[in-house]
PDB file of C-alpha atoms in Angstrom:
ATOM      1  CA  MET L   1    -136.711  82.143  12.424  1.00  0.00           C
ATOM      2  CA  ALA L   2    -138.153  80.431  15.481  1.00  0.00           C
ATOM      3  CA  HIS L   3    -141.799  79.429  15.302  1.00  0.00           C
ATOM      4  CA  ASP L   4    -144.032  79.978  18.320  1.00  0.00           C
ATOM      5  CA  ALA L   5    -146.847  77.522  17.755  1.00  0.00           C
ATOM      6  CA  VAL L   6    -148.564  76.081  20.793  1.00  0.00           C
ATOM      7  CA  THR L   7    -150.211  72.732  20.200  1.00  0.00           C
ATOM      8  CA  ARG L   8    -151.957  70.276  22.496  1.00  0.00           C
ATOM      9  CA  ARG L   9    -153.118  67.345  20.403  1.00  0.00           C
ATOM     10  CA  ASN L  10    -154.538  64.593  22.647  1.00  0.00           C
ATOM     11  CA  ALA L  11    -154.468  67.073  25.522  1.00  0.00           C
ATOM     12  CA  ALA L  12    -154.491  64.409  28.239  1.00  0.00           C
ATOM     13  CA  ALA L  13    -153.301  60.884  27.502  1.00  0.00           C
ATOM     14  CA  LEU L  14    -156.115  59.564  29.691  1.00  0.00           C
ATOM     15  CA  PHE L  15    -158.562  61.060  27.197  1.00  0.00           C
ATOM     16  CA  ALA L  16    -156.592  60.417  23.970  1.00  0.00           C
ATOM     17  CA  ALA L  17    -158.516  59.766  20.767  1.00  0.00           C
ATOM     18  CA  GLY L  18    -157.686  58.824  17.168  1.00  0.00           C
ATOM     19  CA  LEU L  19    -158.339  60.671  13.914  1.00  0.00           C
ATOM     20  CA  GLY L  20    -161.575  61.040  12.031  1.00  0.00           C
ATOM     21  CA  CYS L  21    -162.564  62.632   8.740  1.00  0.00           C
ATOM     22  CA  ALA L  22    -166.217  63.297   8.007  1.00  0.00           C
ATOM     23  CA  GLY L  23    -167.980  63.880   4.711  1.00  0.00           C
ATOM     24  CA  LEU L  24    -167.982  67.210   2.881  1.00  0.00           C
ATOM     25  CA  ALA L  25    -170.823  69.710   2.695  1.00  0.00           C
ATOM     26  CA  ARG L  26    -170.806  73.329   1.640  1.00  0.00           C
ATOM     27  CA  ALA L  27    -171.546  76.229   3.949  1.00  0.00           C
ATOM     28  CA  GLY L  28    -174.771  78.051   3.257  1.00  0.00           C
ATOM     29  CA  ARG L  29    -173.375  81.511   2.506  1.00  0.00           C
ATOM     30  CA  ALA L  30    -170.994  82.943  -0.038  1.00  0.00           C
ATOM     31  CA  GLY L  31    -167.455  83.637   1.105  1.00  0.00           C
ATOM     32  CA  ALA L  32    -167.554  81.140   3.953  1.00  0.00           C
ATOM     33  CA  VAL L  33    -165.213  78.195   4.205  1.00  0.00           C
ATOM     34  CA  GLU L  34    -166.742  74.859   3.291  1.00  0.00           C
ATOM     35  CA  VAL L  35    -167.683  72.640   6.216  1.00  0.00           C
ATOM     36  CA  PHE L  36    -166.836  69.029   6.975  1.00  0.00           C
ATOM     37  CA  ARG L  37    -169.894  67.476   8.576  1.00  0.00           C
ATOM     38  CA  SER L  38    -170.899  64.149  10.005  1.00  0.00           C
ATOM     39  CA  THR L  39    -172.178  61.607   7.477  1.00  0.00           C
ATOM     40  CA  GLU L  40    -175.099  60.819   9.787  1.00  0.00           C
ATOM     41  CA  GLY L  41    -178.587  61.479   8.431  1.00  0.00           C
ATOM     42  CA  THR L  42    -179.474  65.143   8.025  1.00  0.00           C
ATOM     43  CA  ARG L  43    -182.657  66.676   9.404  1.00  0.00           C
ATOM     44  CA  LEU L  44    -184.289  69.964   8.618  1.00  0.00           C
ATOM     45  CA  GLU L  45    -185.235  70.330  12.287  1.00  0.00           C
ATOM     46  CA  PRO L  46    -182.477  68.802  14.438  1.00  0.00           C
ATOM     47  CA  PRO L  47    -183.413  67.672  17.938  1.00  0.00           C
ATOM     48  CA  ALA L  48    -182.597  69.729  20.997  1.00  0.00           C
ATOM     49  CA  TYR L  49    -178.854  69.819  21.599  1.00  0.00           C
ATOM     50  CA  THR L  50    -177.506  67.497  24.272  1.00  0.00           C
ATOM     51  CA  PRO L  51    -173.873  68.222  25.235  1.00  0.00           C
ATOM     52  CA  PRO L  52    -171.417  65.297  25.359  1.00  0.00           C
ATOM     53  CA  VAL L  53    -171.762  63.408  28.626  1.00  0.00           C
ATOM     54  CA  ASN L  54    -168.148  62.243  29.002  1.00  0.00           C
ATOM     55  CA  ILE L  55    -164.654  62.717  27.623  1.00  0.00           C
ATOM     56  CA  ALA L  56    -165.076  59.881  25.106  1.00  0.00           C
ATOM     57  CA  ALA L  57    -168.061  61.701  23.605  1.00  0.00           C
ATOM     58  CA  VAL L  58    -166.078  64.960  23.596  1.00  0.00           C
ATOM     59  CA  SER L  59    -163.267  63.218  21.696  1.00  0.00           C
ATOM     60  CA  ASP L  60    -165.716  61.884  19.114  1.00  0.00           C
ATOM     61  CA  LEU L  61    -167.150  65.367  18.598  1.00  0.00           C
ATOM     62  CA  TYR L  62    -163.668  66.909  18.486  1.00  0.00           C
ATOM     63  CA  ARG L  63    -162.609  64.634  15.615  1.00  0.00           C
ATOM     64  CA  ARG L  64    -165.414  66.035  13.464  1.00  0.00           C
ATOM     65  CA  MET L  65    -164.615  69.717  14.004  1.00  0.00           C
ATOM     66  CA  THR L  66    -162.298  70.368  11.062  1.00  0.00           C
ATOM     67  CA  ALA L  67    -162.206  72.946   8.260  1.00  0.00           C
ATOM     68  CA  PRO L  68    -161.395  72.117   4.607  1.00  0.00           C
ATOM     69  CA  ILE L  69    -158.212  73.921   3.523  1.00  0.00           C
ATOM     70  CA  ARG L  70    -156.625  73.882   0.064  1.00  0.00           C
ATOM     71  CA  VAL L  71    -152.846  73.547  -0.126  1.00  0.00           C
ATOM     72  CA  ASN L  72    -151.172  74.788  -3.319  1.00  0.00           C
ATOM     73  CA  GLY L  73    -154.591  74.607  -4.986  1.00  0.00           C
ATOM     74  CA  GLN L  74    -155.145  70.956  -4.096  1.00  0.00           C
ATOM     75  CA  GLY L  75    -157.695  69.490  -1.716  1.00  0.00           C
ATOM     76  CA  PRO L  76    -159.531  70.489   0.343  1.00  0.00           C
ATOM     77  CA  PHE L  77    -157.959  68.720   3.301  1.00  0.00           C
ATOM     78  CA  PRO L  78    -159.364  68.567   6.871  1.00  0.00           C
ATOM     79  CA  PHE L  79    -157.383  70.934   9.118  1.00  0.00           C
ATOM     80  CA  VAL L  80    -157.969  71.264  12.838  1.00  0.00           C
ATOM     81  CA  VAL L  81    -158.655  74.926  13.699  1.00  0.00           C
ATOM     82  CA  ASP L  82    -156.530  75.742  16.732  1.00  0.00           C
ATOM     83  CA  THR L  83    -157.237  79.076  18.429  1.00  0.00           C
ATOM     84  CA  GLY L  84    -154.487  78.291  20.937  1.00  0.00           C
ATOM     85  CA  SER L  85    -151.723  78.024  18.336  1.00  0.00           C
ATOM     86  CA  ASN L  86    -149.800  80.934  16.862  1.00  0.00           C
ATOM     87  CA  GLN L  87    -148.728  79.066  13.737  1.00  0.00           C
ATOM     88  CA  THR L  88    -150.165  76.757  11.117  1.00  0.00           C
ATOM     89  CA  VAL L  89    -148.802  73.184  10.892  1.00  0.00           C
ATOM     90  CA  ILE L  90    -149.101  70.580   8.123  1.00  0.00           C
ATOM     91  CA  SER L  91    -148.954  66.830   8.608  1.00  0.00           C
ATOM     92  CA  ARG L  92    -145.905  64.891   7.483  1.00  0.00           C
ATOM     93  CA  GLU L  93    -148.140  62.604   5.437  1.00  0.00           C
ATOM     94  CA  LEU L  94    -149.838  65.427   3.519  1.00  0.00           C
ATOM     95  CA  ALA L  95    -146.543  67.240   2.886  1.00  0.00           C
ATOM     96  CA  ALA L  96    -145.154  64.034   1.358  1.00  0.00           C
ATOM     97  CA  GLN L  97    -148.320  63.436  -0.675  1.00  0.00           C
ATOM     98  CA  LEU L  98    -148.103  66.939  -2.168  1.00  0.00           C
ATOM     99  CA  GLY L  99    -144.340  66.756  -2.688  1.00  0.00           C
ATOM    100  CA  LEU L 100    -143.657  69.880  -0.616  1.00  0.00           C
ATOM    101  CA  PRO L 101    -139.967  70.772  -0.284  1.00  0.00           C
ATOM    102  CA  LEU L 102    -138.367  70.277   3.118  1.00  0.00           C
ATOM    103  CA  GLY L 103    -136.750  73.301   4.750  1.00  0.00           C
ATOM    104  CA  ASP L 104    -134.403  73.609   7.689  1.00  0.00           C
ATOM    105  CA  PRO L 105    -135.656  72.430  11.093  1.00  0.00           C
ATOM    106  CA  SER L 106    -136.907  75.191  13.356  1.00  0.00           C
ATOM    107  CA  PRO L 107    -137.860  75.379  17.074  1.00  0.00           C
ATOM    108  CA  LEU L 108    -141.515  74.566  17.756  1.00  0.00           C
ATOM    109  CA  ASN L 109    -143.121  75.326  21.110  1.00  0.00           C
ATOM    110  CA  GLY L 110    -145.411  72.688  22.582  1.00  0.00           C
ATOM    111  CA  VAL L 111    -147.102  72.321  25.946  1.00  0.00           C
ATOM    112  CA  ALA L 112    -144.110  70.484  27.412  1.00  0.00           C
ATOM    113  CA  GLY L 113    -141.302  72.595  25.942  1.00  0.00           C
ATOM    114  CA  VAL L 114    -139.449  73.392  22.734  1.00  0.00           C
ATOM    115  CA  GLN L 115    -138.497  70.839  20.107  1.00  0.00           C
ATOM    116  CA  MET L 116    -136.957  71.091  16.643  1.00  0.00           C
ATOM    117  CA  ALA L 117    -139.370  70.301  13.804  1.00  0.00           C
ATOM    118  CA  PRO L 118    -138.895  70.196  10.013  1.00  0.00           C
ATOM    119  CA  THR L 119    -140.474  72.981   7.981  1.00  0.00           C
ATOM    120  CA  THR L 120    -141.845  73.635   4.507  1.00  0.00           C
ATOM    121  CA  ARG L 121    -143.609  76.384   2.568  1.00  0.00           C
ATOM    122  CA  ALA L 122    -146.940  76.267   0.739  1.00  0.00           C
ATOM    123  CA  ARG L 123    -149.915  78.391  -0.281  1.00  0.00           C
ATOM    124  CA  LEU L 124    -153.000  77.912   1.881  1.00  0.00           C
ATOM    125  CA  ASP L 125    -156.502  78.833   0.717  1.00  0.00           C
ATOM    126  CA  VAL L 126    -158.804  79.528   3.664  1.00  0.00           C
ATOM    127  CA  GLY L 127    -162.119  80.327   2.012  1.00  0.00           C
ATOM    128  CA  PRO L 128    -161.640  83.453  -0.132  1.00  0.00           C
ATOM    129  CA  ARG L 129    -158.378  84.307   1.640  1.00  0.00           C
ATOM    130  CA  ARG L 130    -155.073  83.151   0.118  1.00  0.00           C
ATOM    131  CA  HIS L 131    -151.620  83.015   1.679  1.00  0.00           C
ATOM    132  CA  ARG L 132    -148.638  82.615  -0.629  1.00  0.00           C
ATOM    133  CA  ASP L 133    -145.597  80.691   0.544  1.00  0.00           C
ATOM    134  CA  ALA L 134    -146.732  80.430   4.153  1.00  0.00           C
ATOM    135  CA  PRO L 135    -144.095  78.888   6.459  1.00  0.00           C
ATOM    136  CA  LEU L 136    -145.357  75.624   7.955  1.00  0.00           C
ATOM    137  CA  SER L 137    -143.929  73.318  10.590  1.00  0.00           C
ATOM    138  CA  ILE L 138    -144.321  69.591   9.916  1.00  0.00           C
ATOM    139  CA  LEU L 139    -145.637  67.080  12.469  1.00  0.00           C
ATOM    140  CA  GLY L 140    -147.193  63.623  12.303  1.00  0.00           C
ATOM    141  CA  GLN L 141    -150.874  63.410  11.401  1.00  0.00           C
ATOM    142  CA  ALA L 142    -151.654  61.224  14.414  1.00  0.00           C
ATOM    143  CA  ASP L 143    -150.176  63.906  16.678  1.00  0.00           C
ATOM    144  CA  ILE L 144    -152.010  66.943  15.309  1.00  0.00           C
ATOM    145  CA  GLY L 145    -155.379  65.243  14.810  1.00  0.00           C
ATOM    146  CA  GLY L 146    -155.840  65.937  11.092  1.00  0.00           C
ATOM    147  CA  ALA L 147    -154.148  66.741   7.802  1.00  0.00           C
ATOM    148  CA  GLY L 148    -153.009  70.030   9.300  1.00  0.00           C
ATOM    149  CA  LEU L 149    -153.539  72.567  12.023  1.00  0.00           C
ATOM    150  CA  LEU L 150    -154.762  76.077  11.231  1.00  0.00           C
ATOM    151  CA  GLY L 151    -153.337  78.598  13.695  1.00  0.00           C
ATOM    152  CA  LEU L 152    -154.133  82.151  14.675  1.00  0.00           C
ATOM    153  CA  GLU L 153    -152.038  83.705  11.924  1.00  0.00           C
ATOM    154  CA  ASP L 154    -154.644  82.526   9.395  1.00  0.00           C
ATOM    155  CA  LEU L 155    -157.653  83.589  11.495  1.00  0.00           C
ATOM    156  CA  ASP L 156    -157.022  87.303  11.988  1.00  0.00           C
ATOM    157  CA  GLY L 157    -160.096  89.318  10.995  1.00  0.00           C
ATOM    158  CA  GLN L 158    -162.168  86.156  10.540  1.00  0.00           C
ATOM    159  CA  VAL L 159    -165.075  84.641  12.466  1.00  0.00           C
ATOM    160  CA  VAL L 160    -164.710  81.020  13.624  1.00  0.00           C
ATOM    161  CA  THR L 161    -167.964  79.278  14.579  1.00  0.00           C
ATOM    162  CA  LEU L 162    -167.794  75.992  16.463  1.00  0.00           C
ATOM    163  CA  ASP L 163    -171.262  74.597  15.765  1.00  0.00           C
ATOM    164  CA  PHE L 164    -171.514  71.756  18.258  1.00  0.00           C
ATOM    165  CA  ARG L 165    -175.190  71.165  17.613  1.00  0.00           C
ATOM    166  CA  GLY L 166    -174.566  70.735  13.885  1.00  0.00           C
ATOM    167  CA  ARG L 167    -171.209  69.011  14.451  1.00  0.00           C
ATOM    168  CA  ALA L 168    -169.547  71.420  12.046  1.00  0.00           C
ATOM    169  CA  LEU L 169    -166.979  74.181  11.957  1.00  0.00           C
ATOM    170  CA  ARG L 170    -167.246  77.320   9.842  1.00  0.00           C
ATOM    171  CA  ILE L 171    -164.885  80.193   9.034  1.00  0.00           C
ATOM    172  CA  ASP L 172    -166.463  83.393   7.701  1.00  0.00           C
ATOM    173  CA  PRO L 173    -164.954  86.729   6.674  1.00  0.00           C
ATOM    174  CA  GLY L 174    -165.200  89.256   9.493  1.00  0.00           C
ATOM    175  CA  ARG L 175    -167.280  91.599   7.349  1.00  0.00           C
ATOM    176  CA  ARG L 176    -170.084  89.020   7.481  1.00  0.00           C
ATOM    177  CA  SER L 177    -170.174  89.060  11.278  1.00  0.00           C
ATOM    178  CA  VAL L 178    -173.767  89.511  12.458  1.00  0.00           C
ATOM    179  CA  ASN L 179    -175.461  89.733  15.821  1.00  0.00           C
ATOM    180  CA  ASP L 180    -177.086  86.561  17.129  1.00  0.00           C
ATOM    181  CA  PRO L 181    -179.983  87.532  19.421  1.00  0.00           C
ATOM    182  CA  ALA L 182    -180.015  84.026  20.907  1.00  0.00           C
ATOM    183  CA  ALA L 183    -176.335  84.189  21.945  1.00  0.00           C
ATOM    184  CA  VAL L 184    -174.572  85.703  24.942  1.00  0.00           C
ATOM    185  CA  ALA L 185    -171.803  88.032  23.694  1.00  0.00           C
ATOM    186  CA  LEU L 186    -168.701  88.691  25.807  1.00  0.00           C
ATOM    187  CA  LYS L 187    -165.991  91.190  24.941  1.00  0.00           C
ATOM    188  CA  ALA L 188    -162.509  89.721  24.692  1.00  0.00           C
ATOM    189  CA  HIS L 189    -158.978  91.082  24.755  1.00  0.00           C
ATOM    190  CA  ARG L 190    -156.094  90.043  22.504  1.00  0.00           C
ATOM    191  CA  ARG L 191    -153.099  88.407  24.139  1.00  0.00           C
ATOM    192  CA  ASN L 192    -150.471  87.072  21.719  1.00  0.00           C
ATOM    193  CA  GLY L 193    -153.260  86.850  19.157  1.00  0.00           C
ATOM    194  CA  GLN L 194    -155.577  84.763  21.371  1.00  0.00           C
ATOM    195  CA  LEU L 195    -159.003  85.987  22.425  1.00  0.00           C
ATOM    196  CA  THR L 196    -158.785  86.280  26.220  1.00  0.00           C
ATOM    197  CA  LEU L 197    -161.717  86.471  28.626  1.00  0.00           C
ATOM    198  CA  VAL L 198    -160.600  88.147  31.836  1.00  0.00           C
ATOM    199  CA  ASP L 199    -164.002  88.098  33.552  1.00  0.00           C
ATOM    200  CA  ALA L 200    -163.918  84.489  34.703  1.00  0.00           C
ATOM    201  CA  ASP L 201    -163.512  82.506  37.908  1.00  0.00           C
ATOM    202  CA  LEU L 202    -163.221  78.895  39.029  1.00  0.00           C
ATOM    203  CA  ALA L 203    -164.838  78.052  42.368  1.00  0.00           C
ATOM    204  CA  GLY L 204    -164.783  81.768  43.169  1.00  0.00           C
ATOM    205  CA  LEU L 205    -161.117  82.249  42.159  1.00  0.00           C
ATOM    206  CA  HIS L 206    -160.491  84.898  39.494  1.00  0.00           C
ATOM    207  CA  VAL L 207    -158.762  83.512  36.398  1.00  0.00           C
ATOM    208  CA  THR L 208    -157.587  84.639  32.962  1.00  0.00           C
ATOM    209  CA  ALA L 209    -159.331  82.366  30.456  1.00  0.00           C
ATOM    210  CA  PHE L 210    -158.240  81.489  26.900  1.00  0.00           C
ATOM    211  CA  LEU L 211    -160.526  79.729  24.421  1.00  0.00           C
ATOM    212  CA  ASP L 212    -158.559  76.885  22.871  1.00  0.00           C
ATOM    213  CA  SER L 213    -160.391  75.036  20.098  1.00  0.00           C
ATOM    214  CA  GLY L 214    -157.300  72.852  19.570  1.00  0.00           C
ATOM    215  CA  ALA L 215    -157.462  71.253  23.029  1.00  0.00           C
ATOM    216  CA  GLN L 216    -159.878  68.480  23.912  1.00  0.00           C
ATOM    217  CA  ASN L 217    -159.482  69.182  27.631  1.00  0.00           C
ATOM    218  CA  THR L 218    -159.518  72.235  29.868  1.00  0.00           C
ATOM    219  CA  ILE L 219    -156.184  72.900  31.628  1.00  0.00           C
ATOM    220  CA  GLY L 220    -155.357  75.298  34.448  1.00  0.00           C
ATOM    221  CA  ASN L 221    -151.916  76.525  35.506  1.00  0.00           C
ATOM    222  CA  MET L 222    -150.182  75.692  38.775  1.00  0.00           C
ATOM    223  CA  ALA L 223    -151.091  79.023  40.381  1.00  0.00           C
ATOM    224  CA  LEU L 224    -154.746  78.148  39.898  1.00  0.00           C
ATOM    225  CA  ARG L 225    -154.146  74.616  41.138  1.00  0.00           C
ATOM    226  CA  ALA L 226    -152.668  75.857  44.424  1.00  0.00           C
ATOM    227  CA  LEU L 227    -155.656  78.130  45.037  1.00  0.00           C
ATOM    228  CA  ALA L 228    -158.176  75.480  43.992  1.00  0.00           C
ATOM    229  CA  GLN L 229    -156.598  72.864  46.246  1.00  0.00           C
ATOM    230  CA  ALA L 230    -156.706  75.238  49.198  1.00  0.00           C
ATOM    231  CA  ARG L 231    -160.327  76.136  48.446  1.00  0.00           C
ATOM    232  CA  THR L 232    -161.503  72.526  47.965  1.00  0.00           C
ATOM    233  CA  PRO L 233    -159.069  70.338  49.978  1.00  0.00           C
ATOM    234  CA  MET L 234    -161.368  67.295  49.895  1.00  0.00           C
ATOM    235  CA  SER L 235    -161.485  67.024  46.088  1.00  0.00           C
ATOM    236  CA  PRO L 236    -159.824  63.804  44.817  1.00  0.00           C
ATOM    237  CA  TRP L 237    -156.910  64.327  42.399  1.00  0.00           C
ATOM    238  CA  LEU L 238    -155.933  61.939  39.579  1.00  0.00           C
ATOM    239  CA  GLU L 239    -152.470  62.069  38.000  1.00  0.00           C
ATOM    240  CA  THR L 240    -152.172  61.673  34.220  1.00  0.00           C
ATOM    241  CA  PRO L 241    -149.709  62.657  31.467  1.00  0.00           C
ATOM    242  CA  ILE L 242    -150.425  65.346  28.880  1.00  0.00           C
ATOM    243  CA  VAL L 243    -149.068  64.552  25.419  1.00  0.00           C
ATOM    244  CA  SER L 244    -147.868  67.379  23.186  1.00  0.00           C
ATOM    245  CA  ALA L 245    -148.063  67.251  19.402  1.00  0.00           C
ATOM    246  CA  THR L 246    -144.259  67.398  19.448  1.00  0.00           C
ATOM    247  CA  GLY L 247    -144.205  64.035  21.233  1.00  0.00           C
ATOM    248  CA  GLN L 248    -143.168  65.451  24.601  1.00  0.00           C
ATOM    249  CA  THR L 249    -145.126  64.699  27.760  1.00  0.00           C
ATOM    250  CA  ILE L 250    -145.782  66.508  31.010  1.00  0.00           C
ATOM    251  CA  THR L 251    -147.564  65.352  34.164  1.00  0.00           C
ATOM    252  CA  ALA L 252    -150.949  66.806  35.060  1.00  0.00           C
ATOM    253  CA  GLU L 253    -153.416  66.355  37.906  1.00  0.00           C
ATOM    254  CA  ILE L 254    -157.159  66.225  37.295  1.00  0.00           C
ATOM    255  CA  ALA L 255    -159.868  67.200  39.746  1.00  0.00           C
ATOM    256  CA  ASN L 256    -163.627  67.604  39.449  1.00  0.00           C
ATOM    257  CA  LEU L 257    -164.079  71.231  40.486  1.00  0.00           C
ATOM    258  CA  PRO L 258    -167.384  73.162  40.487  1.00  0.00           C
ATOM    259  CA  ARG L 259    -168.531  76.635  39.539  1.00  0.00           C
ATOM    260  CA  LEU L 260    -166.562  77.652  36.502  1.00  0.00           C
ATOM    261  CA  ARG L 261    -167.973  81.055  35.515  1.00  0.00           C
ATOM    262  CA  VAL L 262    -167.172  82.937  32.311  1.00  0.00           C
ATOM    263  CA  GLY L 263    -168.805  86.361  32.175  1.00  0.00           C
ATOM    264  CA  THR L 264    -172.498  85.872  32.864  1.00  0.00           C
ATOM    265  CA  LEU L 265    -172.306  82.148  32.090  1.00  0.00           C
ATOM    266  CA  ASN L 266    -172.057  79.449  34.760  1.00  0.00           C
ATOM    267  CA  MET L 267    -170.632  76.140  33.549  1.00  0.00           C
ATOM    268  CA  PRO L 268    -171.647  72.774  35.021  1.00  0.00           C
ATOM    269  CA  ASN L 269    -169.324  70.698  37.168  1.00  0.00           C
ATOM    270  CA  TRP L 270    -166.570  69.274  34.932  1.00  0.00           C
ATOM    271  CA  PRO L 271    -163.026  67.805  35.313  1.00  0.00           C
ATOM    272  CA  VAL L 272    -160.155  70.296  35.047  1.00  0.00           C
ATOM    273  CA  ALA L 273    -156.511  69.286  34.490  1.00  0.00           C
ATOM    274  CA  PHE L 274    -153.695  71.302  36.096  1.00  0.00           C
ATOM    275  CA  ALA L 275    -150.163  71.348  34.725  1.00  0.00           C
ATOM    276  CA  ASP L 276    -147.054  73.525  34.496  1.00  0.00           C
ATOM    277  CA  LEU L 277    -147.416  74.008  30.749  1.00  0.00           C
ATOM    278  CA  HIS L 278    -144.688  75.628  28.703  1.00  0.00           C
ATOM    279  CA  THR L 279    -147.588  77.555  27.158  1.00  0.00           C
ATOM    280  CA  PHE L 280    -148.256  79.437  30.395  1.00  0.00           C
ATOM    281  CA  ARG L 281    -144.594  80.382  30.667  1.00  0.00           C
ATOM    282  CA  MET L 282    -144.599  81.749  27.117  1.00  0.00           C
ATOM    283  CA  TRP L 283    -147.581  83.937  27.993  1.00  0.00           C
ATOM    284  CA  ASN L 284    -146.005  85.067  31.285  1.00  0.00           C
ATOM    285  CA  LEU L 285    -148.854  83.497  33.246  1.00  0.00           C
ATOM    286  CA  VAL L 286    -147.012  81.467  35.850  1.00  0.00           C
ATOM    287  CA  ASP L 287    -147.863  83.413  39.003  1.00  0.00           C
ATOM    288  CA  ARG L 288    -151.400  84.500  38.049  1.00  0.00           C
ATOM    289  CA  PRO L 289    -154.289  81.986  37.854  1.00  0.00           C
ATOM    290  CA  ALA L 290    -155.031  81.103  34.215  1.00  0.00           C
ATOM    291  CA  ILE L 291    -156.971  78.434  32.371  1.00  0.00           C
ATOM    292  CA  LEU L 292    -157.239  77.109  28.806  1.00  0.00           C
ATOM    293  CA  LEU L 293    -160.887  76.328  27.993  1.00  0.00           C
ATOM    294  CA  GLY L 294    -160.911  73.262  25.740  1.00  0.00           C
ATOM    295  CA  VAL L 295    -163.620  71.636  23.644  1.00  0.00           C
ATOM    296  CA  ASP L 296    -164.840  69.695  26.696  1.00  0.00           C
ATOM    297  CA  VAL L 297    -166.120  72.962  28.214  1.00  0.00           C
ATOM    298  CA  LEU L 298    -166.924  74.803  24.974  1.00  0.00           C
ATOM    299  CA  SER L 299    -169.154  71.918  23.844  1.00  0.00           C
ATOM    300  CA  ARG L 300    -171.511  72.628  26.749  1.00  0.00           C
ATOM    301  CA  PHE L 301    -173.002  75.175  24.327  1.00  0.00           C
ATOM    302  CA  GLU L 302    -174.870  74.712  21.046  1.00  0.00           C
ATOM    303  CA  ALA L 303    -172.310  76.943  19.374  1.00  0.00           C
ATOM    304  CA  VAL L 304    -169.355  79.164  20.247  1.00  0.00           C
ATOM    305  CA  CYS L 305    -168.412  81.978  17.862  1.00  0.00           C
ATOM    306  CA  LEU L 306    -164.911  83.459  18.108  1.00  0.00           C
ATOM    307  CA  ASP L 307    -165.073  86.802  16.352  1.00  0.00           C
ATOM    308  CA  PHE L 308    -161.538  88.001  15.611  1.00  0.00           C
ATOM    309  CA  ALA L 309    -162.966  91.008  13.755  1.00  0.00           C
ATOM    310  CA  ARG L 310    -164.944  92.376  16.725  1.00  0.00           C
ATOM    311  CA  ASP L 311    -162.754  90.907  19.494  1.00  0.00           C
ATOM    312  CA  GLU L 312    -165.676  89.171  21.138  1.00  0.00           C
ATOM    313  CA  VAL L 313    -166.926  85.650  21.829  1.00  0.00           C
ATOM    314  CA  ARG L 314    -170.572  84.620  21.463  1.00  0.00           C
ATOM    315  CA  PHE L 315    -172.045  81.599  23.253  1.00  0.00           C
ATOM    316  CA  ARG L 316    -175.350  80.085  22.127  1.00  0.00           C
ATOM    317  CA  LEU L 317    -177.020  78.347  25.078  1.00  0.00           C
ATOM    318  CA  PRO L 318    -178.800  74.989  24.677  1.00  0.00           C
ATOM    319  CA  ALA L 319    -182.574  75.269  24.671  1.00  0.00           C
ATOM    320  CA  ALA L 320    -182.946  72.724  27.475  1.00  0.00           C
TER     321      ALA L 320
END
C-alpha cells in the first residue's frame, strides 16, 4: 500500500541544520507525553520570551522540539512531531538498533516528488496511547532530524503544544484540552488530516494556510508567488534549493515579504520561500494561493497549541 507522508527535513538548504537531542524531563500532568527539554539551567520564573532573530536561531530551537516515543516498549527516543506529514517514519539507525524487520519498499511522497523507501512495522507508545504493528517508512536520521518522525496518524484526537518559550514540546490527550485565557484561539478545518486556517493573507492576498511543525521554513506555492511578485515587484528574490527527507531537491525562491496575517494575528516581516512543491499538488492546491507555516513563523509566539480534538489552533502572544 502506498504511503502518503509529506516530509520537509532541512526545508531550505540555505537554512539547513544538524541534529540535536536534549535532556529528558517529565511533563507536569498525568497522561501527557514526556518532554525533551534543553539542558540549560531551569528557572521558576523564565524571562520574557524573545523570538529567534534569524534562521540559525530558528534551526537551533527546532532541533530541541522533539517528543519522546517508545518503540516496541524500548526508549523513549526523540521523534520530531510533524503536523505536515500523514505518516510516521523511523530512522534507519534506530530500526537497525532495535532489530526491526525490513518490509517491502513502498512509495513515499516528499516535497520534490515520490521515491521508494524501505518499510518496517513496530508498536509505538505515544503517551498513554499505543499502536500495535504500525507501518513505518524508513529514512536516514540526518534527513528526518531525529530518531523518527511522528505524523498526523498518531495525533488524531490529541493536543500538540509547541512551547517555544520553554523550548519543549508536549502531547496531551484531547480530553485534557483546556481554554487558555492568554491565547488567541482560531477555528481550523481539516484537510487531509492537517489543521487548515483559511482566514489568512500575505501582503493582502488571501491564502490557505497549513501549520507545519515539521518544517523549519515557511513555504508558499507558485500561485501565491505570482501574486506576491505582482504586488511587490521591487522585492529582491534569492534562489535556493529545498531538500526533501527523501534526498530529492527542488528549487525555491526566497523573498522578504510583509504583512502575513492569520486570523486576528499580524506577523512581523519575515522571509518566505516559494516553490512548486509536490505537497501542494497532492492537496490540489496548485492554482489557489497556499502557504505552509513553518517553525520560523510559529516561533514568533510563546506557544502554539494544535488541538486536533477541538479542530482549533491557539496562539499565545509574547508579553513584550
